[in-house]
PDB file of C-alpha atoms in Angstrom:
ATOM      1  CA  ASP A   1      67.008  81.060 112.657  1.00 65.00           C
ATOM      2  CA  THR A   2      70.321  81.244 110.712  1.00 70.00           C
ATOM      3  CA  ALA A   3      71.556  84.956 110.180  1.00 92.00           C
ATOM      4  CA  VAL A   4      73.965  84.536 107.462  1.00 96.00           C
ATOM      5  CA  SER A   5      73.507  81.138 105.316  1.00 96.00           C
ATOM      6  CA  GLN A   6      75.477  80.210 102.435  1.00 96.00           C
ATOM      7  CA  THR A   7      75.290  77.138  99.914  1.00 96.00           C
ATOM      8  CA  PRO A   8      76.671  74.812  99.420  1.00 97.00           C
ATOM      9  CA  LYS A   9      78.595  74.226 102.510  1.00 96.00           C
ATOM     10  CA  TYR A  10      81.396  72.031 100.265  1.00 97.00           C
ATOM     11  CA  LEU A  11      81.960  72.427  96.680  1.00 97.00           C
ATOM     12  CA  VAL A  12      84.148  70.033  94.672  1.00 98.00           C
ATOM     13  CA  THR A  13      85.136  70.918  90.750  1.00 97.00           C
ATOM     14  CA  GLN A  14      87.246  70.688  88.019  1.00 97.00           C
ATOM     15  CA  MET A  15      89.800  73.408  86.641  1.00 97.00           C
ATOM     16  CA  GLY A  16      87.966  75.356  84.132  1.00 97.00           C
ATOM     17  CA  ASN A  17      84.272  75.274  85.380  1.00 98.00           C
ATOM     18  CA  ASP A  18      82.242  78.071  86.662  1.00 98.00           C
ATOM     19  CA  LYS A  19      80.552  77.649  89.821  1.00 98.00           C
ATOM     20  CA  SER A  20      78.309  79.899  92.040  1.00 98.00           C
ATOM     21  CA  ILE A  21      78.047  80.047  95.878  1.00 98.00           C
ATOM     22  CA  LYS A  22      74.708  81.670  97.406  1.00 97.00           C
ATOM     23  CA  CYS A  23      74.408  83.779 100.410  1.00 97.00           C
ATOM     24  CA  GLU A  24      71.561  85.122 102.195  1.00 97.00           C
ATOM     25  CA  GLN A  25      70.918  87.230 105.446  1.00 96.00           C
ATOM     26  CA  ASN A  26      68.200  87.653 107.440  1.00 95.00           C
ATOM     27  CA  LEU A  27      69.138  90.204 109.513  1.00 93.00           C
ATOM     28  CA  GLY A  28      67.936  93.389 107.736  1.00 91.00           C
ATOM     29  CA  HIS A  29      71.497  94.613 107.160  1.00 90.00           C
ATOM     30  CA  ASP A  30      72.465  96.878 104.374  1.00 87.00           C
ATOM     31  CA  THR A  31      75.944  95.570 103.551  1.00 89.00           C
ATOM     32  CA  MET A  32      77.221  92.431 102.191  1.00 92.00           C
ATOM     33  CA  TYR A  33      80.374  91.029 101.737  1.00 92.00           C
ATOM     34  CA  TRP A  34      82.784  88.093 100.527  1.00 95.00           C
ATOM     35  CA  TYR A  35      85.723  87.177 102.146  1.00 94.00           C
ATOM     36  CA  LYS A  36      88.389  84.415 101.282  1.00 95.00           C
ATOM     37  CA  GLN A  37      90.486  82.308 103.697  1.00 95.00           C
ATOM     38  CA  ASP A  38      93.322  80.398 102.509  1.00 91.00           C
ATOM     39  CA  SER A  39      95.001  77.426 103.248  1.00 86.00           C
ATOM     40  CA  LYS A  40      97.019  79.565 105.883  1.00 83.00           C
ATOM     41  CA  LYS A  41      94.156  80.818 107.703  1.00 83.00           C
ATOM     42  CA  PHE A  42      94.357  84.513 106.231  1.00 88.00           C
ATOM     43  CA  LEU A  43      91.102  85.911 106.041  1.00 91.00           C
ATOM     44  CA  LYS A  44      90.961  88.462 103.009  1.00 91.00           C
ATOM     45  CA  ILE A  45      87.940  90.771 101.963  1.00 90.00           C
ATOM     46  CA  MET A  46      87.155  90.355  98.336  1.00 92.00           C
ATOM     47  CA  PHE A  47      83.954  92.530  97.960  1.00 89.00           C
ATOM     48  CA  SER A  48      81.541  94.732  99.880  1.00 88.00           C
ATOM     49  CA  TYR A  49      78.330  95.832  98.596  1.00 88.00           C
ATOM     50  CA  ASN A  50      75.421  97.706  99.465  1.00 82.00           C
ATOM     51  CA  ASN A  51      72.455  99.293  97.583  1.00 71.00           C
ATOM     52  CA  LYS A  52      74.512 101.912  96.512  1.00 68.00           C
ATOM     53  CA  GLU A  53      78.003 100.665  95.665  1.00 78.00           C
ATOM     54  CA  LEU A  54      80.194  97.792  94.931  1.00 82.00           C
ATOM     55  CA  ILE A  55      83.428  98.167  96.134  1.00 77.00           C
ATOM     56  CA  ILE A  56      86.134  95.479  94.858  1.00 74.00           C
ATOM     57  CA  ASN A  57      89.376  94.636  96.363  1.00 79.00           C
ATOM     58  CA  GLU A  58      91.887  95.704  93.477  1.00 74.00           C
ATOM     59  CA  THR A  59      93.419  92.317  93.710  1.00 85.00           C
ATOM     60  CA  VAL A  60      90.494  90.167  93.244  1.00 90.00           C
ATOM     61  CA  PRO A  61      90.620  88.513  89.539  1.00 92.00           C
ATOM     62  CA  ASN A  62      88.110  89.329  87.324  1.00 92.00           C
ATOM     63  CA  ARG A  63      86.849  85.955  87.019  1.00 96.00           C
ATOM     64  CA  PHE A  64      84.971  86.642  90.344  1.00 95.00           C
ATOM     65  CA  SER A  65      81.751  88.654  90.199  1.00 93.00           C
ATOM     66  CA  PRO A  66      79.159  89.399  93.118  1.00 92.00           C
ATOM     67  CA  LYS A  67      75.594  89.085  92.052  1.00 90.00           C
ATOM     68  CA  SER A  68      73.066  90.795  94.133  1.00 89.00           C
ATOM     69  CA  PRO A  69      69.632  90.272  93.226  1.00 88.00           C
ATOM     70  CA  ASP A  70      67.847  92.240  96.331  1.00 88.00           C
ATOM     71  CA  LYS A  71      69.287  93.587  99.515  1.00 88.00           C
ATOM     72  CA  ALA A  72      69.187  90.096 101.372  1.00 92.00           C
ATOM     73  CA  HIS A  73      71.400  88.361  98.801  1.00 94.00           C
ATOM     74  CA  LEU A  74      74.783  88.241  97.548  1.00 94.00           C
ATOM     75  CA  ASN A  75      75.894  85.574  95.556  1.00 95.00           C
ATOM     76  CA  LEU A  76      79.346  85.008  93.984  1.00 96.00           C
ATOM     77  CA  HIS A  77      79.893  83.537  90.797  1.00 97.00           C
ATOM     78  CA  ILE A  78      83.156  82.364  89.784  1.00 97.00           C
ATOM     79  CA  ASN A  79      84.347  81.761  85.818  1.00 97.00           C
ATOM     80  CA  SER A  80      87.038  79.321  84.706  1.00 97.00           C
ATOM     81  CA  LEU A  81      88.039  77.959  88.282  1.00 97.00           C
ATOM     82  CA  GLU A  82      91.769  77.434  88.932  1.00 97.00           C
ATOM     83  CA  LEU A  83      93.414  75.329  91.304  1.00 96.00           C
ATOM     84  CA  GLY A  84      94.374  78.434  93.456  1.00 94.00           C
ATOM     85  CA  ASP A  85      90.771  79.406  93.914  1.00 96.00           C
ATOM     86  CA  SER A  86      90.408  76.419  96.515  1.00 97.00           C
ATOM     87  CA  ALA A  87      89.537  77.876  99.637  1.00 97.00           C
ATOM     88  CA  VAL A  88      86.972  78.714 102.150  1.00 97.00           C
ATOM     89  CA  TYR A  89      84.859  81.652 100.941  1.00 98.00           C
ATOM     90  CA  PHE A  90      82.817  83.510 103.695  1.00 97.00           C
ATOM     91  CA  CYS A  91      79.970  85.689 103.166  1.00 97.00           C
ATOM     92  CA  ALA A  92      79.099  88.362 105.812  1.00 94.00           C
ATOM     93  CA  SER A  93      77.073  90.865 106.375  1.00 93.00           C
ATOM     94  CA  SER A  94      76.717  94.577 108.683  1.00 89.00           C
ATOM     95  CA  PRO A  95      74.797  97.378 109.473  1.00 85.00           C
ATOM     96  CA  LEU A  96      75.418 100.582 107.332  1.00 71.00           C
ATOM     97  CA  LEU A  97      76.450 102.367 110.501  1.00 68.00           C
ATOM     98  CA  ALA A  98      80.030 103.158 110.581  1.00 64.00           C
ATOM     99  CA  ASN A  99      82.293 101.015 112.988  1.00 68.00           C
ATOM    100  CA  THR A 100      80.014  97.855 113.329  1.00 77.00           C
ATOM    101  CA  GLU A 101      80.657  94.151 113.268  1.00 84.00           C
ATOM    102  CA  ALA A 102      80.204  91.790 110.792  1.00 88.00           C
ATOM    103  CA  PHE A 103      78.085  88.452 110.870  1.00 93.00           C
ATOM    104  CA  PHE A 104      79.762  85.654 108.998  1.00 95.00           C
ATOM    105  CA  GLY A 105      78.098  83.221 107.362  1.00 96.00           C
ATOM    106  CA  GLN A 106      79.403  79.362 108.133  1.00 96.00           C
ATOM    107  CA  GLY A 107      81.648  79.255 104.993  1.00 97.00           C
ATOM    108  CA  THR A 108      82.051  77.380 101.819  1.00 98.00           C
ATOM    109  CA  ARG A 109      84.904  74.989 101.203  1.00 97.00           C
ATOM    110  CA  LEU A 110      85.823  75.213  97.491  1.00 97.00           C
ATOM    111  CA  THR A 111      87.966  72.739  96.341  1.00 97.00           C
ATOM    112  CA  VAL A 112      89.006  72.780  92.506  1.00 97.00           C
ATOM    113  CA  VAL A 113      90.828  69.731  91.134  1.00 97.00           C
TER     114      VAL A 113
ATOM    115  CA  GLN B   1      95.835  97.039 101.555  1.00 57.00           C
ATOM    116  CA  LYS B   2      95.839  97.821 105.130  1.00 69.00           C
ATOM    117  CA  GLU B   3      98.470  95.754 107.217  1.00 86.00           C
ATOM    118  CA  VAL B   4      97.321  93.953 110.429  1.00 92.00           C
ATOM    119  CA  GLU B   5      99.912  91.881 112.255  1.00 93.00           C
ATOM    120  CA  GLN B   6      99.712  88.917 114.798  1.00 93.00           C
ATOM    121  CA  ASN B   7     101.918  86.731 116.026  1.00 85.00           C
ATOM    122  CA  SER B   8     100.721  82.986 114.471  1.00 79.00           C
ATOM    123  CA  GLY B   9     101.689  81.203 117.405  1.00 81.00           C
ATOM    124  CA  PRO B  10     100.978  78.606 118.284  1.00 91.00           C
ATOM    125  CA  LEU B  11     100.603  80.198 122.028  1.00 95.00           C
ATOM    126  CA  SER B  12      99.893  77.488 124.632  1.00 96.00           C
ATOM    127  CA  VAL B  13      99.024  78.569 128.291  1.00 97.00           C
ATOM    128  CA  PRO B  14      97.973  76.072 130.852  1.00 97.00           C
ATOM    129  CA  GLU B  15      94.187  76.225 132.182  1.00 97.00           C
ATOM    130  CA  GLY B  16      93.466  78.811 134.477  1.00 97.00           C
ATOM    131  CA  ALA B  17      96.487  81.299 133.397  1.00 97.00           C
ATOM    132  CA  ILE B  18      95.927  84.699 131.382  1.00 97.00           C
ATOM    133  CA  ALA B  19      96.225  84.338 127.770  1.00 97.00           C
ATOM    134  CA  SER B  20      97.699  87.326 126.255  1.00 96.00           C
ATOM    135  CA  LEU B  21      97.025  88.126 122.536  1.00 97.00           C
ATOM    136  CA  ASN B  22      98.772  91.062 120.440  1.00 96.00           C
ATOM    137  CA  CYS B  23      98.040  92.953 117.450  1.00 96.00           C
ATOM    138  CA  THR B  24      99.560  95.835 115.478  1.00 95.00           C
ATOM    139  CA  TYR B  25      98.046  98.060 112.498  1.00 93.00           C
ATOM    140  CA  SER B  26      99.540 100.187 110.095  1.00 91.00           C
ATOM    141  CA  ASP B  27      96.511 102.576 109.338  1.00 86.00           C
ATOM    142  CA  ARG B  28      96.488 105.396 111.818  1.00 84.00           C
ATOM    143  CA  GLY B  29      93.518 106.399 110.799  1.00 82.00           C
ATOM    144  CA  SER B  30      91.839 103.314 111.808  1.00 85.00           C
ATOM    145  CA  GLN B  31      88.739 103.898 114.278  1.00 84.00           C
ATOM    146  CA  SER B  32      87.408 100.711 115.367  1.00 89.00           C
ATOM    147  CA  PHE B  33      88.798  97.082 116.208  1.00 93.00           C
ATOM    148  CA  PHE B  34      87.544  93.850 116.737  1.00 94.00           C
ATOM    149  CA  TRP B  35      88.617  90.525 118.033  1.00 96.00           C
ATOM    150  CA  TYR B  36      87.105  87.492 116.645  1.00 96.00           C
ATOM    151  CA  ARG B  37      87.326  83.984 117.434  1.00 97.00           C
ATOM    152  CA  GLN B  38      87.414  80.909 114.909  1.00 96.00           C
ATOM    153  CA  TYR B  39      87.463  77.508 116.060  1.00 96.00           C
ATOM    154  CA  SER B  40      88.660  74.882 113.377  1.00 93.00           C
ATOM    155  CA  GLY B  41      86.199  74.459 110.553  1.00 92.00           C
ATOM    156  CA  LYS B  42      83.791  76.963 111.965  1.00 94.00           C
ATOM    157  CA  SER B  43      83.101  80.814 110.703  1.00 95.00           C
ATOM    158  CA  PRO B  44      84.573  83.496 112.693  1.00 95.00           C
ATOM    159  CA  GLU B  45      82.770  84.857 115.865  1.00 95.00           C
ATOM    160  CA  LEU B  46      82.830  88.313 117.327  1.00 94.00           C
ATOM    161  CA  ILE B  47      83.928  88.132 121.120  1.00 94.00           C
ATOM    162  CA  MET B  48      85.136  91.826 121.361  1.00 93.00           C
ATOM    163  CA  PHE B  49      85.048  95.334 119.899  1.00 92.00           C
ATOM    164  CA  ILE B  50      87.028  98.446 121.097  1.00 94.00           C
ATOM    165  CA  TYR B  51      87.261 102.131 119.859  1.00 89.00           C
ATOM    166  CA  SER B  52      88.372 104.079 122.522  1.00 90.00           C
ATOM    167  CA  ASN B  53      92.040 103.871 124.220  1.00 93.00           C
ATOM    168  CA  GLY B  54      92.098 102.074 127.264  1.00 94.00           C
ATOM    169  CA  ASP B  55      90.687  98.853 128.751  1.00 95.00           C
ATOM    170  CA  LYS B  56      87.324  97.500 127.615  1.00 95.00           C
ATOM    171  CA  GLU B  57      86.004  94.008 129.782  1.00 96.00           C
ATOM    172  CA  ASP B  58      83.694  91.646 129.257  1.00 95.00           C
ATOM    173  CA  GLY B  59      83.591  88.778 131.453  1.00 96.00           C
ATOM    174  CA  ARG B  60      87.028  87.124 131.247  1.00 97.00           C
ATOM    175  CA  PHE B  61      87.895  88.950 128.199  1.00 97.00           C
ATOM    176  CA  THR B  62      89.779  92.507 128.487  1.00 97.00           C
ATOM    177  CA  ALA B  63      90.464  94.499 125.219  1.00 97.00           C
ATOM    178  CA  GLN B  64      93.352  97.149 125.335  1.00 97.00           C
ATOM    179  CA  LEU B  65      93.888  99.777 122.725  1.00 96.00           C
ATOM    180  CA  ASN B  66      96.516 102.071 122.550  1.00 95.00           C
ATOM    181  CA  LYS B  67      96.092 104.272 119.116  1.00 92.00           C
ATOM    182  CA  ALA B  68      99.202 106.090 119.642  1.00 93.00           C
ATOM    183  CA  SER B  69     101.124 103.030 119.536  1.00 94.00           C
ATOM    184  CA  GLN B  70      98.647 101.442 116.883  1.00 94.00           C
ATOM    185  CA  TYR B  71      98.609  98.370 119.203  1.00 95.00           C
ATOM    186  CA  VAL B  72      95.606  96.428 120.144  1.00 96.00           C
ATOM    187  CA  SER B  73      95.245  93.165 122.408  1.00 97.00           C
ATOM    188  CA  LEU B  74      92.977  90.676 123.933  1.00 97.00           C
ATOM    189  CA  LEU B  75      93.426  89.153 127.393  1.00 97.00           C
ATOM    190  CA  ILE B  76      91.568  85.964 128.365  1.00 97.00           C
ATOM    191  CA  ARG B  77      91.494  85.478 132.180  1.00 98.00           C
ATOM    192  CA  ASP B  78      91.169  82.060 133.414  1.00 98.00           C
ATOM    193  CA  SER B  79      91.865  80.474 130.397  1.00 97.00           C
ATOM    194  CA  GLN B  80      89.728  77.230 129.673  1.00 97.00           C
ATOM    195  CA  PRO B  81      90.348  74.456 127.207  1.00 97.00           C
ATOM    196  CA  SER B  82      87.110  75.661 125.425  1.00 97.00           C
ATOM    197  CA  ASP B  83      89.200  78.646 124.565  1.00 97.00           C
ATOM    198  CA  SER B  84      91.386  76.862 122.446  1.00 97.00           C
ATOM    199  CA  ALA B  85      91.073  78.383 118.707  1.00 96.00           C
ATOM    200  CA  THR B  86      92.311  80.989 116.397  1.00 96.00           C
ATOM    201  CA  TYR B  87      91.979  84.462 117.391  1.00 97.00           C
ATOM    202  CA  LEU B  88      91.610  87.028 114.652  1.00 96.00           C
ATOM    203  CA  CYS B  89      92.324  90.757 114.829  1.00 96.00           C
ATOM    204  CA  ALA B  90      90.258  93.052 112.577  1.00 93.00           C
ATOM    205  CA  VAL B  91      90.425  96.369 111.931  1.00 90.00           C
ATOM    206  CA  ASN B  92      87.982  98.498 110.115  1.00 84.00           C
ATOM    207  CA  ASP B  93      87.943 100.355 106.911  1.00 71.00           C
ATOM    208  CA  GLN B  94      87.134 103.864 107.015  1.00 66.00           C
ATOM    209  CA  THR B  95      85.437 103.975 103.804  1.00 63.00           C
ATOM    210  CA  GLY B  96      81.369 103.568 103.784  1.00 53.00           C
ATOM    211  CA  ALA B  97      81.459 100.119 103.371  1.00 59.00           C
ATOM    212  CA  ASN B  98      82.834  98.871 106.948  1.00 70.00           C
ATOM    213  CA  ASN B  99      85.332  96.746 104.895  1.00 79.00           C
ATOM    214  CA  LEU B 100      87.154  94.873 107.728  1.00 85.00           C
ATOM    215  CA  PHE B 101      90.955  93.899 107.531  1.00 89.00           C
ATOM    216  CA  PHE B 102      92.171  90.962 109.289  1.00 92.00           C
ATOM    217  CA  GLY B 103      95.499  90.028 110.866  1.00 93.00           C
ATOM    218  CA  THR B 104      96.511  86.334 110.297  1.00 91.00           C
ATOM    219  CA  GLY B 105      95.157  85.077 113.242  1.00 94.00           C
ATOM    220  CA  THR B 106      96.867  83.711 116.615  1.00 95.00           C
ATOM    221  CA  ARG B 107      96.519  80.160 117.341  1.00 95.00           C
ATOM    222  CA  LEU B 108      95.736  79.502 121.317  1.00 96.00           C
ATOM    223  CA  THR B 109      96.008  76.138 122.932  1.00 96.00           C
ATOM    224  CA  VAL B 110      94.808  75.794 126.280  1.00 97.00           C
ATOM    225  CA  ILE B 111      96.262  73.093 128.296  1.00 96.00           C
ATOM    226  CA  PRO B 112      94.221  71.214 130.830  1.00 95.00           C
TER     227      PRO B 112
END
């Protein structure tokens, strides 16, 4: 069974479109995250979310918004896609306890053309 | 944004040698440190974590932490070609969200 799963695995879309990436975890974790990995392989946190608070990295454009219908899901919505949004996006989850590892999904490669 | 720095490499070692990967971090208050391995086209997977100063060993892997020097390292003994990957150092955010801040990764190639 996949612990953290994302769909789709690949996403090719045109500039200006709105798209969503879905993420689900079956680990019973309380906190979920979205990370962006650019072409230089730098992995940078975008959001973290639990049932109490959403923490947004201030460098993330407001075209990006996380949506959590329930504790096991954290979807990423992106409006007005730009060429620079092309990257691999990873969903992750971890327990609420401090100092614990994050478990990553398989990633979604987004290409904006 | 917390700074986590690694040599990007590439680092090449012969099979059977010791690979040494290094990482420094800027936030002196950081408490937990992680090493992830990422194969090309795959997601990061945890190799080791360390919280206390000193060494922590797990099989062929040893993590070393020196909080005074703000330095963490990963040693891979008896390196195998299957160890060829990018190794990511990560530092935990001290907020309640457990955010991880990653270095840019070191590309390791083990030559048969």
